[in-house]
Amino acid sequence: MATTKAASKKGLNELFHDTLKDIYFAEKKILATLPKMAKAAQDDALKAAFEKHRDQTEEHVARLEEVFDVIDKKPVGKTCAAIMGITEEGAEIMEEYKGSASLDAGLLAAAQAVEHYEISRYGTLKTWAQELGLTEAVNLLDKTLTEEKETDAALTELAESAVNMAAEAA
């Protein structure tokens, strides 16, 4: 397979930077979406989980800005098609299931799709930062990765303990 001259010059540093821009865009999009999800949620615990994660997401954005600083790049996002699709699905759920007992289960599922995407991205970025010797970036990314996993676990607990049962009982 032939490679272009321009493509052959791109290495892990560029891939790390491009992926960092992707997750930066995603986190900013999530910041805009979480208040809508919190407003739409019927279960008080789910509302609170979305509000808590919004505060955490602000911290995630700040950490990403620190990672950009570590690699001496300006913090800018690059449109992330994956997060656009996931948030569009969430918006469809809010519209199609408004007032339904299944709304919260759908919102939770959409939130977990976001979490799984973030866990994938942060895990990859952390591994690449290790490969590149970016110790400070590794530590920042690991902190966010840990929080994303904790959020996912909390959402699973909420789904299994209340929200899914309420949807099924209706």
PDB file of C-alpha atoms in Angstrom:
ATOM      1  CA  MET A   1       0.000   0.000   0.000  1.00  0.00           C
ATOM      2  CA  ALA A   2       1.440   3.338  -1.014  1.00  0.00           C
ATOM      3  CA  THR A   3       1.539   6.201   1.432  1.00  0.00           C
ATOM      4  CA  THR A   4       1.639   9.851   0.565  1.00  0.00           C
ATOM      5  CA  LYS A   5       4.650  11.900   1.502  1.00  0.00           C
ATOM      6  CA  ALA A   6       2.552  14.069   3.853  1.00  0.00           C
ATOM      7  CA  ALA A   7       0.986  11.060   5.557  1.00  0.00           C
ATOM      8  CA  SER A   8       4.344   9.411   6.166  1.00  0.00           C
ATOM      9  CA  LYS A   9       5.511  12.383   8.223  1.00  0.00           C
ATOM     10  CA  LYS A  10       2.678  12.067  10.726  1.00  0.00           C
ATOM     11  CA  GLY A  11       3.586  10.163  13.844  1.00  0.00           C
ATOM     12  CA  LEU A  12       2.273   9.408  17.298  1.00  0.00           C
ATOM     13  CA  ASN A  13       2.754  13.034  18.416  1.00  0.00           C
ATOM     14  CA  GLU A  14       0.344  14.227  15.726  1.00  0.00           C
ATOM     15  CA  LEU A  15      -2.102  11.416  16.390  1.00  0.00           C
ATOM     16  CA  PHE A  16      -2.034  12.244  20.119  1.00  0.00           C
ATOM     17  CA  HIS A  17      -2.686  15.927  19.352  1.00  0.00           C
ATOM     18  CA  ASP A  18      -5.530  15.154  16.908  1.00  0.00           C
ATOM     19  CA  THR A  19      -7.185  12.802  19.408  1.00  0.00           C
ATOM     20  CA  LEU A  20      -6.752  15.377  22.158  1.00  0.00           C
ATOM     21  CA  LYS A  21      -8.607  17.915  19.977  1.00  0.00           C
ATOM     22  CA  ASP A  22     -11.333  15.313  19.413  1.00  0.00           C
ATOM     23  CA  ILE A  23     -11.968  14.663  23.122  1.00  0.00           C
ATOM     24  CA  TYR A  24     -11.721  18.396  23.869  1.00  0.00           C
ATOM     25  CA  PHE A  25     -14.545  19.023  21.386  1.00  0.00           C
ATOM     26  CA  ALA A  26     -16.474  16.092  22.875  1.00  0.00           C
ATOM     27  CA  GLU A  27     -16.159  17.374  26.450  1.00  0.00           C
ATOM     28  CA  LYS A  28     -17.350  20.833  25.394  1.00  0.00           C
ATOM     29  CA  LYS A  29     -20.331  19.271  23.589  1.00  0.00           C
ATOM     30  CA  ILE A  30     -21.111  17.179  26.675  1.00  0.00           C
ATOM     31  CA  LEU A  31     -21.010  20.336  28.819  1.00  0.00           C
ATOM     32  CA  ALA A  32     -23.732  21.818  26.623  1.00  0.00           C
ATOM     33  CA  THR A  33     -25.808  18.615  26.639  1.00  0.00           C
ATOM     34  CA  LEU A  34     -25.788  17.616  30.318  1.00  0.00           C
ATOM     35  CA  PRO A  35     -28.066  20.470  31.519  1.00  0.00           C
ATOM     36  CA  LYS A  36     -30.664  19.421  28.923  1.00  0.00           C
ATOM     37  CA  MET A  37     -30.461  15.821  30.117  1.00  0.00           C
ATOM     38  CA  ALA A  38     -30.761  16.902  33.756  1.00  0.00           C
ATOM     39  CA  LYS A  39     -33.824  18.987  32.909  1.00  0.00           C
ATOM     40  CA  ALA A  40     -35.427  16.097  31.012  1.00  0.00           C
ATOM     41  CA  ALA A  41     -34.729  13.463  33.690  1.00  0.00           C
ATOM     42  CA  GLN A  42     -37.681  12.537  35.890  1.00  0.00           C
ATOM     43  CA  ASP A  43     -35.774  10.659  38.605  1.00  0.00           C
ATOM     44  CA  ASP A  44     -34.204  13.007  41.174  1.00  0.00           C
ATOM     45  CA  ALA A  45     -31.113  10.820  41.590  1.00  0.00           C
ATOM     46  CA  LEU A  46     -30.573  10.812  37.829  1.00  0.00           C
ATOM     47  CA  LYS A  47     -30.974  14.608  37.693  1.00  0.00           C
ATOM     48  CA  ALA A  48     -28.369  14.899  40.444  1.00  0.00           C
ATOM     49  CA  ALA A  49     -26.007  12.501  38.644  1.00  0.00           C
ATOM     50  CA  PHE A  50     -26.186  14.603  35.472  1.00  0.00           C
ATOM     51  CA  GLU A  51     -25.596  17.817  37.446  1.00  0.00           C
ATOM     52  CA  LYS A  52     -22.631  16.281  39.269  1.00  0.00           C
ATOM     53  CA  HIS A  53     -21.138  15.056  36.013  1.00  0.00           C
ATOM     54  CA  ARG A  54     -21.513  18.516  34.496  1.00  0.00           C
ATOM     55  CA  ASP A  55     -19.315  19.904  37.285  1.00  0.00           C
ATOM     56  CA  GLN A  56     -16.818  17.089  36.723  1.00  0.00           C
ATOM     57  CA  THR A  57     -16.834  17.738  32.981  1.00  0.00           C
ATOM     58  CA  GLU A  58     -15.780  21.334  33.619  1.00  0.00           C
ATOM     59  CA  GLU A  59     -12.776  19.907  35.489  1.00  0.00           C
ATOM     60  CA  HIS A  60     -12.104  17.516  32.598  1.00  0.00           C
ATOM     61  CA  VAL A  61     -12.006  20.437  30.163  1.00  0.00           C
ATOM     62  CA  ALA A  62      -9.568  22.281  32.439  1.00  0.00           C
ATOM     63  CA  ARG A  63      -7.340  19.183  32.647  1.00  0.00           C
ATOM     64  CA  LEU A  64      -7.381  18.812  28.877  1.00  0.00           C
ATOM     65  CA  GLU A  65      -6.276  22.442  28.624  1.00  0.00           C
ATOM     66  CA  GLU A  66      -3.357  21.523  30.896  1.00  0.00           C
ATOM     67  CA  VAL A  67      -2.478  18.607  28.592  1.00  0.00           C
ATOM     68  CA  PHE A  68      -2.499  20.989  25.606  1.00  0.00           C
ATOM     69  CA  ASP A  69      -0.105  23.175  27.618  1.00  0.00           C
ATOM     70  CA  VAL A  70       2.169  20.170  28.284  1.00  0.00           C
ATOM     71  CA  ILE A  71       2.547  19.612  24.527  1.00  0.00           C
ATOM     72  CA  ASP A  72       2.792  23.373  23.895  1.00  0.00           C
ATOM     73  CA  LYS A  73      -0.349  23.534  21.758  1.00  0.00           C
ATOM     74  CA  LYS A  74      -3.361  25.831  21.851  1.00  0.00           C
ATOM     75  CA  PRO A  75      -6.527  24.154  23.231  1.00  0.00           C
ATOM     76  CA  VAL A  76      -8.831  23.790  20.244  1.00  0.00           C
ATOM     77  CA  GLY A  77     -11.423  21.200  19.401  1.00  0.00           C
ATOM     78  CA  LYS A  78     -11.891  19.199  16.251  1.00  0.00           C
ATOM     79  CA  THR A  79     -15.449  18.144  15.417  1.00  0.00           C
ATOM     80  CA  CYS A  80     -16.019  14.693  16.848  1.00  0.00           C
ATOM     81  CA  ALA A  81     -18.514  12.790  14.707  1.00  0.00           C
ATOM     82  CA  ALA A  82     -18.875  10.075  17.346  1.00  0.00           C
ATOM     83  CA  ILE A  83     -20.006  12.408  20.125  1.00  0.00           C
ATOM     84  CA  MET A  84     -22.263  14.272  17.703  1.00  0.00           C
ATOM     85  CA  GLY A  85     -24.020  10.997  16.895  1.00  0.00           C
ATOM     86  CA  ILE A  86     -24.269   9.918  20.522  1.00  0.00           C
ATOM     87  CA  THR A  87     -25.712  13.273  21.614  1.00  0.00           C
ATOM     88  CA  GLU A  88     -28.158  13.251  18.675  1.00  0.00           C
ATOM     89  CA  GLU A  89     -29.391   9.858  19.857  1.00  0.00           C
ATOM     90  CA  GLY A  90     -29.843  11.312  23.335  1.00  0.00           C
ATOM     91  CA  ALA A  91     -31.853  14.203  21.899  1.00  0.00           C
ATOM     92  CA  GLU A  92     -34.071  11.750  20.003  1.00  0.00           C
ATOM     93  CA  ILE A  93     -34.712   9.819  23.216  1.00  0.00           C
ATOM     94  CA  MET A  94     -35.662  13.044  25.018  1.00  0.00           C
ATOM     95  CA  GLU A  95     -38.115  13.875  22.242  1.00  0.00           C
ATOM     96  CA  GLU A  96     -39.585  10.431  21.572  1.00  0.00           C
ATOM     97  CA  TYR A  97     -39.937   9.333  25.216  1.00  0.00           C
ATOM     98  CA  LYS A  98     -40.883  12.641  26.854  1.00  0.00           C
ATOM     99  CA  GLY A  99     -43.321  11.931  29.666  1.00  0.00           C
ATOM    100  CA  SER A 100     -42.748   8.178  29.412  1.00  0.00           C
ATOM    101  CA  ALA A 101     -41.597   5.995  32.273  1.00  0.00           C
ATOM    102  CA  SER A 102     -38.871   4.760  29.913  1.00  0.00           C
ATOM    103  CA  LEU A 103     -37.378   8.234  29.414  1.00  0.00           C
ATOM    104  CA  ASP A 104     -34.924   7.956  32.293  1.00  0.00           C
ATOM    105  CA  ALA A 105     -33.765   4.502  31.187  1.00  0.00           C
ATOM    106  CA  GLY A 106     -33.111   5.911  27.725  1.00  0.00           C
ATOM    107  CA  LEU A 107     -31.293   8.951  29.103  1.00  0.00           C
ATOM    108  CA  LEU A 108     -29.157   6.690  31.254  1.00  0.00           C
ATOM    109  CA  ALA A 109     -28.287   4.510  28.275  1.00  0.00           C
ATOM    110  CA  ALA A 110     -27.311   7.595  26.260  1.00  0.00           C
ATOM    111  CA  ALA A 111     -25.173   8.868  29.153  1.00  0.00           C
ATOM    112  CA  GLN A 112     -23.409   5.522  29.381  1.00  0.00           C
ATOM    113  CA  ALA A 113     -22.692   5.586  25.646  1.00  0.00           C
ATOM    114  CA  VAL A 114     -20.963   8.927  26.255  1.00  0.00           C
ATOM    115  CA  GLU A 115     -19.040   7.505  29.214  1.00  0.00           C
ATOM    116  CA  HIS A 116     -17.873   4.487  27.232  1.00  0.00           C
ATOM    117  CA  TYR A 117     -16.661   6.743  24.435  1.00  0.00           C
ATOM    118  CA  GLU A 118     -14.795   8.922  26.921  1.00  0.00           C
ATOM    119  CA  ILE A 119     -13.265   5.908  28.684  1.00  0.00           C
ATOM    120  CA  SER A 120     -12.012   4.649  25.318  1.00  0.00           C
ATOM    121  CA  ARG A 121     -10.519   8.013  24.359  1.00  0.00           C
ATOM    122  CA  TYR A 122      -8.900   8.733  27.723  1.00  0.00           C
ATOM    123  CA  GLY A 123      -7.455   5.229  27.930  1.00  0.00           C
ATOM    124  CA  THR A 124      -5.930   5.582  24.471  1.00  0.00           C
ATOM    125  CA  LEU A 125      -4.565   9.056  25.179  1.00  0.00           C
ATOM    126  CA  LYS A 126      -3.057   7.911  28.470  1.00  0.00           C
ATOM    127  CA  THR A 127      -1.305   4.996  26.747  1.00  0.00           C
ATOM    128  CA  TRP A 128       0.030   7.241  23.981  1.00  0.00           C
ATOM    129  CA  ALA A 129       1.185   9.845  26.521  1.00  0.00           C
ATOM    130  CA  GLN A 130       3.142   7.060  28.271  1.00  0.00           C
ATOM    131  CA  GLU A 131       4.708   6.061  24.940  1.00  0.00           C
ATOM    132  CA  LEU A 132       5.629   9.686  24.277  1.00  0.00           C
ATOM    133  CA  GLY A 133       7.118  10.187  27.760  1.00  0.00           C
ATOM    134  CA  LEU A 134       4.571  12.846  28.716  1.00  0.00           C
ATOM    135  CA  THR A 135       4.434  12.012  32.422  1.00  0.00           C
ATOM    136  CA  GLU A 136       2.412  15.074  33.442  1.00  0.00           C
ATOM    137  CA  ALA A 137      -0.139  14.357  30.692  1.00  0.00           C
ATOM    138  CA  VAL A 138      -0.337  10.704  31.813  1.00  0.00           C
ATOM    139  CA  ASN A 139      -1.240  11.815  35.336  1.00  0.00           C
ATOM    140  CA  LEU A 140      -3.874  14.314  34.145  1.00  0.00           C
ATOM    141  CA  LEU A 141      -5.453  11.837  31.729  1.00  0.00           C
ATOM    142  CA  ASP A 142      -5.418   9.047  34.313  1.00  0.00           C
ATOM    143  CA  LYS A 143      -7.293  11.213  36.822  1.00  0.00           C
ATOM    144  CA  THR A 144     -10.024  11.905  34.270  1.00  0.00           C
ATOM    145  CA  LEU A 145     -10.100   8.270  33.132  1.00  0.00           C
ATOM    146  CA  THR A 146     -10.658   7.185  36.740  1.00  0.00           C
ATOM    147  CA  GLU A 147     -13.511   9.683  37.156  1.00  0.00           C
ATOM    148  CA  GLU A 148     -15.155   8.565  33.907  1.00  0.00           C
ATOM    149  CA  LYS A 149     -15.049   4.939  35.068  1.00  0.00           C
ATOM    150  CA  GLU A 150     -16.537   5.962  38.435  1.00  0.00           C
ATOM    151  CA  THR A 151     -19.337   7.852  36.674  1.00  0.00           C
ATOM    152  CA  ASP A 152     -20.070   4.835  34.484  1.00  0.00           C
ATOM    153  CA  ALA A 153     -20.241   2.587  37.564  1.00  0.00           C
ATOM    154  CA  ALA A 154     -22.552   5.065  39.337  1.00  0.00           C
ATOM    155  CA  LEU A 155     -24.841   5.196  36.300  1.00  0.00           C
ATOM    156  CA  THR A 156     -24.942   1.398  36.153  1.00  0.00           C
ATOM    157  CA  GLU A 157     -25.871   1.266  39.833  1.00  0.00           C
ATOM    158  CA  LEU A 158     -28.625   3.843  39.311  1.00  0.00           C
ATOM    159  CA  ALA A 159     -29.974   1.930  36.302  1.00  0.00           C
ATOM    160  CA  GLU A 160     -29.998  -1.416  38.081  1.00  0.00           C
ATOM    161  CA  SER A 161     -31.322  -0.155  41.405  1.00  0.00           C
ATOM    162  CA  ALA A 162     -34.156   2.080  40.262  1.00  0.00           C
ATOM    163  CA  VAL A 163     -34.460   3.527  36.777  1.00  0.00           C
ATOM    164  CA  ASN A 164     -34.740   0.339  34.724  1.00  0.00           C
ATOM    165  CA  MET A 165     -37.214  -1.190  37.186  1.00  0.00           C
ATOM    166  CA  ALA A 166     -39.387   1.918  37.050  1.00  0.00           C
ATOM    167  CA  ALA A 167     -39.409   1.740  33.241  1.00  0.00           C
ATOM    168  CA  GLU A 168     -40.275  -1.949  33.262  1.00  0.00           C
ATOM    169  CA  ALA A 169     -43.051  -1.525  35.843  1.00  0.00           C
ATOM    170  CA  ALA A 170     -44.846   1.129  33.808  1.00  0.00           C
TER     171      ALA A 170
END
